[in-house]
XYZ file of C-alpha atoms in Angstrom:
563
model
C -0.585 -6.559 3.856
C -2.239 -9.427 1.541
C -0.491 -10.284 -1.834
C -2.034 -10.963 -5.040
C -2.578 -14.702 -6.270
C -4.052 -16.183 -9.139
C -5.742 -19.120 -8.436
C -8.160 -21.514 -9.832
C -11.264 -20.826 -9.726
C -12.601 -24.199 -7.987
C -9.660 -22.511 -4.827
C -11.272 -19.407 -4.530
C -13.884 -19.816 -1.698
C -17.069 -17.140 -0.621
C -15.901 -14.047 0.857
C -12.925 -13.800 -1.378
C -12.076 -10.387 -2.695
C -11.278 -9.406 -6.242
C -7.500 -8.107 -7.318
C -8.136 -7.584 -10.516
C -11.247 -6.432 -12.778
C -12.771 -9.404 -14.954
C -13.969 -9.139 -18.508
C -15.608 -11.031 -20.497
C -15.392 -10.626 -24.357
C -13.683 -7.581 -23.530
C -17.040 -5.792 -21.311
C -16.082 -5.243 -17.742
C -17.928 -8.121 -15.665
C -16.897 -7.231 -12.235
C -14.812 -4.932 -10.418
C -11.628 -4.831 -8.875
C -11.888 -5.212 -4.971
C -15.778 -6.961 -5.062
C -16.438 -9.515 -2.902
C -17.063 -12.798 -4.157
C -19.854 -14.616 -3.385
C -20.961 -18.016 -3.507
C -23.726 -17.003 -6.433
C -21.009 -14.563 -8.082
C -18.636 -17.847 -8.188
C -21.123 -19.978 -9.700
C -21.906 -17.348 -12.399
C -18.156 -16.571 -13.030
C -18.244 -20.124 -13.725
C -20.617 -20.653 -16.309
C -19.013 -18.161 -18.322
C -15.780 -20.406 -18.213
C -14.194 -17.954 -16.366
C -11.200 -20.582 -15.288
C -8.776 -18.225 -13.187
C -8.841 -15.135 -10.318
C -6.503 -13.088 -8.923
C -7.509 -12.675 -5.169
C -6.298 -10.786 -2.137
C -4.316 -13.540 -0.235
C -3.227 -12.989 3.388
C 0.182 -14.617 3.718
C -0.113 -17.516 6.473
C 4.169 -16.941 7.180
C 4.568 -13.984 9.411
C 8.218 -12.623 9.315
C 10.250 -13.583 5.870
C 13.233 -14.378 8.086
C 11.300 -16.569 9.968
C 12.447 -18.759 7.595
C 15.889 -21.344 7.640
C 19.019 -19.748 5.719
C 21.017 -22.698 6.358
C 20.418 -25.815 3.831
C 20.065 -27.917 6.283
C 15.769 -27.573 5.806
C 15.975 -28.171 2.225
C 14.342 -32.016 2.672
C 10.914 -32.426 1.129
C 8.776 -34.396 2.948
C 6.552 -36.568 0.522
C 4.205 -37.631 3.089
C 3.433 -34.945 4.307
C -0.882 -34.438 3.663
C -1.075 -30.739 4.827
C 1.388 -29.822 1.611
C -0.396 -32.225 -0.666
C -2.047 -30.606 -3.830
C -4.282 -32.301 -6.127
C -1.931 -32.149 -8.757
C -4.570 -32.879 -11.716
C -4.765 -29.539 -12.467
C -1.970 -29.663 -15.272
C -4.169 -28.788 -18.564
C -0.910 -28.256 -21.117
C -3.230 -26.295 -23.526
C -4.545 -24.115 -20.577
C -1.433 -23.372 -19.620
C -0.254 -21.992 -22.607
C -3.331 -19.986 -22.844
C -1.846 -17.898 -19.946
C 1.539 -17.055 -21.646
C 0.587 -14.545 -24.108
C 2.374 -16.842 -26.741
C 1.543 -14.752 -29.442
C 3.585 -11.982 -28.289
C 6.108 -13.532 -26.990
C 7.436 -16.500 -28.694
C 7.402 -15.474 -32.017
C 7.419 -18.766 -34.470
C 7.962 -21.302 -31.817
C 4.591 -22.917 -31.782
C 2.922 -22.302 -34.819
C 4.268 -25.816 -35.730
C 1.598 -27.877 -33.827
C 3.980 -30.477 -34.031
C 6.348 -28.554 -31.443
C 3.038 -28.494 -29.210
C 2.682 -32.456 -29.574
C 6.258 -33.158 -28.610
C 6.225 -30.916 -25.919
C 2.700 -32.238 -24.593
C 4.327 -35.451 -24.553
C 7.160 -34.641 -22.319
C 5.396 -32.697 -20.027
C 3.033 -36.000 -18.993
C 6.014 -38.020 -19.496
C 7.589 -35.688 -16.577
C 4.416 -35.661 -14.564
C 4.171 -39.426 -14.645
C 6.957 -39.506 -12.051
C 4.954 -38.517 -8.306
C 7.992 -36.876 -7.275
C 7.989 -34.542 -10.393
C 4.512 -34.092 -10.265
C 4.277 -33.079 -5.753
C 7.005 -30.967 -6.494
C 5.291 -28.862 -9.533
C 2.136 -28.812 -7.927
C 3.766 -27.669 -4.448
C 5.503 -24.777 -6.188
C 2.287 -24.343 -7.923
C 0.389 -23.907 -4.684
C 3.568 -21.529 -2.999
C 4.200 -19.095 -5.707
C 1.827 -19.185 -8.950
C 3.747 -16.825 -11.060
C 7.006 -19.030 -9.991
C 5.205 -21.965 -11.218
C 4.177 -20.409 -14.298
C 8.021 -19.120 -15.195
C 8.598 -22.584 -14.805
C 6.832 -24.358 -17.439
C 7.747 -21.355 -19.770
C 11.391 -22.094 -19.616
C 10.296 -25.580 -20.141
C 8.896 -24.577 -23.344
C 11.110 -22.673 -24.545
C 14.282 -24.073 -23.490
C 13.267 -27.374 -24.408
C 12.651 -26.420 -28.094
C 15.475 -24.459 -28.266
C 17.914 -27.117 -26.888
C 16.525 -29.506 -29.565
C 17.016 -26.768 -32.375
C 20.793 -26.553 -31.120
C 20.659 -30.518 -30.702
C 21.856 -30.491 -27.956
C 22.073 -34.301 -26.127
C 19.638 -35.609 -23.599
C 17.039 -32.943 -24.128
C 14.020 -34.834 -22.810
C 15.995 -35.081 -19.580
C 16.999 -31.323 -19.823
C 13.956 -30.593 -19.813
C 12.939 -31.933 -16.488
C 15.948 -29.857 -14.964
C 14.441 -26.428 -17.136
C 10.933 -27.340 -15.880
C 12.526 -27.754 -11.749
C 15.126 -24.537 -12.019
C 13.601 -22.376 -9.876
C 12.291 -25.682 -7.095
C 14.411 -24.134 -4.355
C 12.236 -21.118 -4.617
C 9.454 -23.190 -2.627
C 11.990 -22.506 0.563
C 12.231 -18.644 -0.008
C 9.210 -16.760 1.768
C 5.889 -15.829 -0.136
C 6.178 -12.329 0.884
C 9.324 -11.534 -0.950
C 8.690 -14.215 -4.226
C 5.326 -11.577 -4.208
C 7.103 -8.740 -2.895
C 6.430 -5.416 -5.655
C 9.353 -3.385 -5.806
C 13.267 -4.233 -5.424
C 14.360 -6.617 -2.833
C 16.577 -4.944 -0.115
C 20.326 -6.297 0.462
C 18.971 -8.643 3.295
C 16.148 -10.126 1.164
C 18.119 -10.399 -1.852
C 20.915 -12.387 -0.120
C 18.035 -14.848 1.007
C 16.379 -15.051 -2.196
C 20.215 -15.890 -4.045
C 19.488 -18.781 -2.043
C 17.458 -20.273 -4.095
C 19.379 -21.370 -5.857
C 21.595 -23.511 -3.535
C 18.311 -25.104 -2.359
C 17.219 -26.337 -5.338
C 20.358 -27.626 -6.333
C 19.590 -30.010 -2.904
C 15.721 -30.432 -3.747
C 17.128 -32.106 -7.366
C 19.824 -34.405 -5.392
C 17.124 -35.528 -3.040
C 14.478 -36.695 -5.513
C 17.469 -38.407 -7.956
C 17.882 -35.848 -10.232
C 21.441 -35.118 -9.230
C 22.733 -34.877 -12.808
C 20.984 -32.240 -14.015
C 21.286 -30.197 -10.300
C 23.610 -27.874 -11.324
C 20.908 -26.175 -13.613
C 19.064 -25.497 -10.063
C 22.431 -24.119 -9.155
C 23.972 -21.850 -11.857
C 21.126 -20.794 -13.620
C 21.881 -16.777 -12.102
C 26.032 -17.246 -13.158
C 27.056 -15.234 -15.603
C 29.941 -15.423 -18.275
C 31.875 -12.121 -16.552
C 31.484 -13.390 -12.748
C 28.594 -11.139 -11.864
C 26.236 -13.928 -10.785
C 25.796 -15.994 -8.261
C 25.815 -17.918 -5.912
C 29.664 -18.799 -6.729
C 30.132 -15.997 -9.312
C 32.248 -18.147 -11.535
C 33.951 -16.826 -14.214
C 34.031 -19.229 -16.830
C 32.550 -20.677 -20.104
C 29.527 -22.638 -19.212
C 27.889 -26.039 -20.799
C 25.938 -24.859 -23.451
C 23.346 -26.438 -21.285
C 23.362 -24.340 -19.254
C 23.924 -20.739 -21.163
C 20.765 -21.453 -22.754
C 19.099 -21.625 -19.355
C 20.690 -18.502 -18.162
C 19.226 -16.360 -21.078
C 16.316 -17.949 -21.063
C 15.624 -17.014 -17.270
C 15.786 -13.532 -17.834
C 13.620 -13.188 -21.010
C 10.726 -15.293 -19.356
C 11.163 -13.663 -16.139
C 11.496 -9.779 -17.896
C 8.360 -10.692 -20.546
C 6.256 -12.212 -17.860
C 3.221 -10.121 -16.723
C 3.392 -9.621 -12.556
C 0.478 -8.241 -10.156
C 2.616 -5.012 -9.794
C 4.421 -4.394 -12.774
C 4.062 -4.496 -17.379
C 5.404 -7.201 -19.126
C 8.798 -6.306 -21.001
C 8.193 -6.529 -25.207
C 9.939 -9.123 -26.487
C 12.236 -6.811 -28.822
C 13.021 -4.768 -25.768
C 13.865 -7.817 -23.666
C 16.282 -8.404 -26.943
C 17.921 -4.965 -26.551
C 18.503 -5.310 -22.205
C 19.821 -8.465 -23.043
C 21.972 -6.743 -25.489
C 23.030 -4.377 -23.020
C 24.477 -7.366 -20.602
C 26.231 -9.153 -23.592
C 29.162 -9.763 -21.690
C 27.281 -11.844 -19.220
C 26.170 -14.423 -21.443
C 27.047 -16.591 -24.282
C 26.664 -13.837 -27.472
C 26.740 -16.720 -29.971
C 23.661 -18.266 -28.040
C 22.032 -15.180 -27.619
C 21.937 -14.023 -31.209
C 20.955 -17.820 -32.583
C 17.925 -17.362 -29.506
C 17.214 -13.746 -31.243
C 16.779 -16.156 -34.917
C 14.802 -19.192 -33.194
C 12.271 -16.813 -31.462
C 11.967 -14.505 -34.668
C 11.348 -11.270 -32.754
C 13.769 -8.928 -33.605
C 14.860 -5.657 -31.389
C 15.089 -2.357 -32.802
C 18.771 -1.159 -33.981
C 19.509 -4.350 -34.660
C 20.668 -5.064 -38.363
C 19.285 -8.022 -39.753
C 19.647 -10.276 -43.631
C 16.187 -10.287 -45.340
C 15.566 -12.954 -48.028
C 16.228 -10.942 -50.386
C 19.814 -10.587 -49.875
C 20.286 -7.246 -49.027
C 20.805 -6.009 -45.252
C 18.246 -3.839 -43.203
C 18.284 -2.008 -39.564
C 15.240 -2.538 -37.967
C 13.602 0.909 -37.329
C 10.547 -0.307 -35.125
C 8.829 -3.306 -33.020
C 5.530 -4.101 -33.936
C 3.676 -4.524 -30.442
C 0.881 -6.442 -31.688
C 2.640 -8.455 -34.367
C 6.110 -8.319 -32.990
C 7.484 -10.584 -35.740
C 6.773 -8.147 -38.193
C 8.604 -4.766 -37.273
C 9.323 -1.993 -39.469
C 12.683 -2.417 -41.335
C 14.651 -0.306 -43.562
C 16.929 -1.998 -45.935
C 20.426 -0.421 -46.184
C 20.893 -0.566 -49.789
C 17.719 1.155 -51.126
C 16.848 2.840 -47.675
C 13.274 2.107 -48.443
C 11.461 1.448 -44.922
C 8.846 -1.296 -45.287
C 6.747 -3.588 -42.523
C 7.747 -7.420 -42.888
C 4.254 -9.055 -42.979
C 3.556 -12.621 -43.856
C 1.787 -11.068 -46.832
C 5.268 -9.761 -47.781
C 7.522 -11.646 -50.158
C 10.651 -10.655 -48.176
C 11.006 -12.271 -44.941
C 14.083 -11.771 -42.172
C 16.367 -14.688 -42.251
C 18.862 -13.833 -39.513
C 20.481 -11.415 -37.320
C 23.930 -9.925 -38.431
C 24.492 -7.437 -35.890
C 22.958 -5.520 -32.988
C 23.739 -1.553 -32.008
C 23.594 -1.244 -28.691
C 21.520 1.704 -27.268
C 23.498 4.185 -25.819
C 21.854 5.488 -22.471
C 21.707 9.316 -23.232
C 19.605 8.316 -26.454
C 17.209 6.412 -24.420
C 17.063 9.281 -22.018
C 16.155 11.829 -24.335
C 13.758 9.599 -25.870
C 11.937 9.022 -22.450
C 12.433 13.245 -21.882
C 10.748 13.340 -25.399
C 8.131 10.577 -24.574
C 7.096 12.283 -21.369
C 6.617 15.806 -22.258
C 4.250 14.732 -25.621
C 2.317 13.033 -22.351
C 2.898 9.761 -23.860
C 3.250 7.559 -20.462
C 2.474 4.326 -21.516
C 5.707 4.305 -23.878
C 7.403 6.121 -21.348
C 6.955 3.384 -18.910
C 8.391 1.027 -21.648
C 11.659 3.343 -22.402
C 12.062 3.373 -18.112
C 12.568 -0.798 -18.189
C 15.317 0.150 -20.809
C 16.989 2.978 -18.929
C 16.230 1.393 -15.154
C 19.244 -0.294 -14.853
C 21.390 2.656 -16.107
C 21.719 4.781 -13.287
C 22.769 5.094 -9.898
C 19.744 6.403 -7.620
C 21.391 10.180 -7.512
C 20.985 9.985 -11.035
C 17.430 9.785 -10.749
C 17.011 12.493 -9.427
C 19.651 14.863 -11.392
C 19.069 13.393 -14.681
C 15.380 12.321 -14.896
C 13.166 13.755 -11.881
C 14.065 17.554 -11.846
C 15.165 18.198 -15.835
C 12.002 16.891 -17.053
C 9.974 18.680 -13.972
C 11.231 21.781 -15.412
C 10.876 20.881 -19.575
C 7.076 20.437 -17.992
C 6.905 23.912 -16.551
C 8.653 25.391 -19.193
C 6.179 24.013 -22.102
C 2.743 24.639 -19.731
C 4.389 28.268 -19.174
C 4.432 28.801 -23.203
C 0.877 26.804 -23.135
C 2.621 23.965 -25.187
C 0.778 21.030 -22.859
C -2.133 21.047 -21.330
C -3.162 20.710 -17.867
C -4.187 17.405 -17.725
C -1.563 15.709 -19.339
C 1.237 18.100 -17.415
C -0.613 16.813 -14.329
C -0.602 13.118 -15.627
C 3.396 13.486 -16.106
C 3.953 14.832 -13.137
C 2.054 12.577 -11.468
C 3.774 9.397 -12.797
C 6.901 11.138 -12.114
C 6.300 11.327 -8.472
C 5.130 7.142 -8.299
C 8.680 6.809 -9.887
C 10.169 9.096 -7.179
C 8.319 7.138 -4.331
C 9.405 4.021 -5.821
C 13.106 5.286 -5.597
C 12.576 6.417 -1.979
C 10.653 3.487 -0.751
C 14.103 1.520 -2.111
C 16.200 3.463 -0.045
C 14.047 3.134 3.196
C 13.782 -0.466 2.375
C 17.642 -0.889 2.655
C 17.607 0.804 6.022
C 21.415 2.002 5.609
C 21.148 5.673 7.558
C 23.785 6.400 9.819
C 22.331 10.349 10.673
C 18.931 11.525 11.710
C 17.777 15.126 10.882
C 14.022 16.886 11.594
C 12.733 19.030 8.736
C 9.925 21.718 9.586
C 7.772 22.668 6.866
C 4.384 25.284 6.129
C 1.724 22.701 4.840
C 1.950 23.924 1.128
C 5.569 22.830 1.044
C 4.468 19.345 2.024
C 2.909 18.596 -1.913
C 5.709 20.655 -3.718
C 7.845 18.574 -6.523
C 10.904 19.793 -5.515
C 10.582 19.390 -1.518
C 10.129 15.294 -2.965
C 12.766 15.720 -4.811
C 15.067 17.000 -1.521
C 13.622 14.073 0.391
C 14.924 12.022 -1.585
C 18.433 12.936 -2.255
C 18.250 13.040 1.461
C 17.945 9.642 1.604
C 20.594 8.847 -0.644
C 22.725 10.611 1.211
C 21.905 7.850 4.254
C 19.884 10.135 6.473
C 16.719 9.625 7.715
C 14.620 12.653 7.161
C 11.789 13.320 9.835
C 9.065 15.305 8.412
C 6.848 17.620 10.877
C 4.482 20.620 10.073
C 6.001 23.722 11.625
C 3.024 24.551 13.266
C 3.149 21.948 15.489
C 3.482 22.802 18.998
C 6.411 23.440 20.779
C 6.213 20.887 23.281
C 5.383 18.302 20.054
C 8.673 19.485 18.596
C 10.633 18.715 22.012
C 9.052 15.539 22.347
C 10.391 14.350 18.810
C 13.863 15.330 19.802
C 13.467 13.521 22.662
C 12.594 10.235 21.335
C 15.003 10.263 18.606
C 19.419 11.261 17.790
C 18.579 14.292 15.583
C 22.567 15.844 14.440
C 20.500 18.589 12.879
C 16.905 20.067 13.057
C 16.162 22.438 9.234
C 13.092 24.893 8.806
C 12.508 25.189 5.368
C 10.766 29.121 5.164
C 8.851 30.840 2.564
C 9.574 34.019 4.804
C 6.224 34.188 5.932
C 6.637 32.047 9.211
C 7.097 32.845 12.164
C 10.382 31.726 13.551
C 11.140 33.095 17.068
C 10.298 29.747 19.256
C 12.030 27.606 16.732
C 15.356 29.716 16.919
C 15.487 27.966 20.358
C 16.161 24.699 18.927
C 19.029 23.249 19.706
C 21.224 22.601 16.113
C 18.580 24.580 13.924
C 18.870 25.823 10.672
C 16.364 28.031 8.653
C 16.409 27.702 5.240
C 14.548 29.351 2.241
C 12.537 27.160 -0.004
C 13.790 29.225 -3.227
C 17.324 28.097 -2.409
C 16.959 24.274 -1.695
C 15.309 24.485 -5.347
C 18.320 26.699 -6.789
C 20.621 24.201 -5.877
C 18.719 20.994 -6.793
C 19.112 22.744 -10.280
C 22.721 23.517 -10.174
C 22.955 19.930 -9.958
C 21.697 18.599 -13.540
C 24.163 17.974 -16.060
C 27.406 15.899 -16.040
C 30.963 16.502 -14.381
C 28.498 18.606 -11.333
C 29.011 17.863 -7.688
C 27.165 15.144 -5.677
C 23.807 15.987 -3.731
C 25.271 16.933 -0.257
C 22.745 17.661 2.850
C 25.523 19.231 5.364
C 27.338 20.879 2.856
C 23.435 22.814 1.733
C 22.700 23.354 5.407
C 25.920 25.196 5.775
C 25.832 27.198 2.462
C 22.734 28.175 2.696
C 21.362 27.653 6.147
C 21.201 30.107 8.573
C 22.198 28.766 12.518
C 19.280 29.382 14.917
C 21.609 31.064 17.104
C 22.580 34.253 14.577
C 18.992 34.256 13.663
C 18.173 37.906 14.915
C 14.002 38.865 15.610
């Protein structure tokens, strides 16, 4: 399947094809999936179009193809076929492609900050080793490359706010962290979705390679920000899981990783708001420095909602709500008048630091995504689900998001409360979220059971038969789908080539059983029950989805199955 990368235009060659629709000046130019020609690339040109996302067919076949010793960590500087040109380092273009409006607050209003940092960045490049092994990761993983020079930015200015020693040479090892990623397979640095236990434990190495990548081209000082950059304060990174107090250094890095990497656009998923990156970091205080993190809250100047904050004025005030488009000017409401006002830079009262942050408790950002959904308002709904992703085991999914809000749905079309379209735009995001749950689990390829579930076609499209599936999964059995209409000898053959324990008809009562009910292991079960006791499960202190235990509460055995 080809991946998505953004290239420059002078790369893309004739018979490319389109991943993403171009505008210009906000019109639609050309379509998503066109071919490019050579005519269409000269035109895209002229307008000064400078970048396209293309369809790229990986040239590495199997990810773990690749070494996961670190023995293959050496970079070979003469080597021509990984050469890039590596004059295509335009600082100001660069920045043009990391929506720093939006996401770094104050940081570079001062054009001074862009000057200093300008300098470094040539200073850095002057060096050939610096400069092959940008452009190489560059060339291997764009996005990679980009997350790159945005922790150089920021960490770079924010190490010199905390004046912290040595910060030109920190910043080489903030603009390098992520260098061992150029040993870790295209297809899962591109991969959409979450990584399964087997890629994840390759891509942690990443880490241990670019700690080697540094030592090789003399940058073995500064190394062990290639290393630790995924530790965290309460032993929950990796790849040593230390539990310790960190060079500040080093801290900085860590929380700086994860609010580039979170509020960073990707081919297959939004970019995070800043103020919502704020509150998941929030959420993980105990993994990182809190001191840090709250003086990185003040240097950015993007503040997250619940948090309580000093205006200029004196007096103390809780922000109330982010501003998407201006996020440095949310909507506050000061504590000692309880007057709710916008800070604007037409305003006289500014916010001059953080003072404290309420964490969001998870059952308030549930009901605010149950709330979200059923007004039909996805788009914030798909902002609430980064806040709440992290919350939940799968199960949970299912009992506490997929089936309560399926039936708050029903419920308000029943009473005429919604209208079709946007009850069939819910539901329909629901089920992408569902499929993305599912895909997960068949990703991690942990079943140790095999069952064969007959089904009438209309069954095949109903919400709650995808819910079933899926708690199926969870449960580590593989679920084998097959219309019951299917031929006898079609049904034999299955159980032939696979080690069903159990084969389940799933009945409306209109069906025909009596050649089934020779099946060895076959249970018949109605439809209305499986969704009575996906029900039963919602709500806390309830027992855990369990396949067997349904089958033998509410199956009936082939063999007492009387016709």
């Amino acid at each position: 399947m080809p991946s998505i990368k953004k290239l420059l235009i002078q790369d893309v060659e004739p018979g490319d094809v389109l991943a993403e629709d171009v505008f210009i000046n906000r019109t639609l130019f050309m379509k998503k999936d066109s071919i490019l020609t050579t005519k269409a690339l000269e035109l895209l040109k002229k307008k000064s179009i400078k970048y396209l996302s293309i369809y790229y067919k990986e040239k590495s076949a199997n990810p773990f193809d690749f070494p996961v010793s670190l023995e293959d960590t050496h970079i070979n500087f003469s080597d021509s076929s990984l050469s890039g040109n590596g004059d295509e380092f335009n600082f100001y273009a660069i920045l043009a492609e990391l929506d720093i409006e939006i996401r770094y607050g104050q940081l570079l209003k001062d054009e001074g900050n862009i000057d200093y940092l300008q300098i470094i960045f040539e200073d850095i490049l002057s060096n050939s080793a610096n400069k092959y092994c940008l452009s190489q990761l560059k060339k291997w993983d764009y996005h990679s490359y980009l997350h790159s020079i945005d922790v150089f930015i920021i960490g770079t200015l924010f190490a010199r706010h905390l004046k912290i020693e040595h910060v030109e040479k920190l910043a080489l090892g903030y603009l390098l962290h992520d260098i061992g990623k150029l040993k870790i397979p295209q297809q899962l640095l591109q991969k959409p979705g979450r990584l399964t236990a087997k890629e994840f434990d390759l891509m942690k190495k990443h880490t241990l390679y670019g700690e080697a990548i540094l030592k090789q081209i003399g940058l073995s000082d500064f190394s062990y920000l290639a290393k630790s950059h995924h530790e965290r304060r309460n032993g929950e990174g990796y790849p040593e899981s230390m539990q310790i107090n960190f060079k500040a250094e080093l801290e900085l890095l860590q929380i700086i990783d994860v609010y580039s990497a979170i509020t960073m656009k990707r081919p297959y998923r939004d970019a995070m708001r800043a103020a919502d990156a704020f509150s998941l970091l929030y959420r993980d205080e105990e993994k990182y420095n809190s001191i840090l993190l709250t003086e990185f809250v003040d240097f950015i100047g993007i503040y997250p909602e619940n948090s309580i904050v000093l205006l200029s004025n004196g007096h103390n005030a809780l922000v109330q709500k982010a501003n998407p488009q201006f996020p440095t000017s949310p909507r506050v409401k000061c504590m000692e008048t309880n007057i709710s006002f916008h800070i604007s830079i037409n305003n006289d009262i500014t916010i001059l630091k953080m003072v404290a942050y309420q964490t969001e408790d998870k059952i308030e950002l549930l009901n605010l995504f149950y709330n979200e959904l059923v007004s039909a308002n996805v788009e914030n709904a798909k902002k609430t689900y980064l806040k709440i992703v992290d919350n939940f085991i799968i199960e949970e999914y299912f009992t506490k998001i997929f089936i309560p809000v399926y039936q708050i749905l029903n419920l308000l079309k029943m009473q005429k409360a919604i209208t079709n379209t946007k009850y069939e735009q819910v539901v329909e995001y629901m089920e992408q979220l569902m499929q993305q749950k599912v895909d997960e689990l068949i990703e991690n390829d942990s079943y140790h059971d095999h069952v064969l579930i007959l089904i009438d076609d209309h069954v095949q499209n109903d919400y709650f038969f995808k819910v079933f599936i899926g708690l199926i999964h969870n449960n580590r059995i593989s679920p084998h789908v097959m219309p019951v209409h299917s031929s006898l000898e079609m049904i034999l053959t299955k159980l032939d080539t696979q080690n069903f324990s159990k084969t389940c008809f799933i009945t409306n009562g209109n069906t025909d059983t009596l050649l089934l009910s020779y099946l060895p292991n076959m249970y018949e079960m109605p439809q209305s029950k499986i969704e009575k006791y996906l029900i039963d499960l919602i709500g806390d202190n309830k027992d855990n989805f369990d396949f067997h235990y349904l089958l033998e509460r509410f199956g009936v055995l082939s063999s007492t199955i009387i016709h």
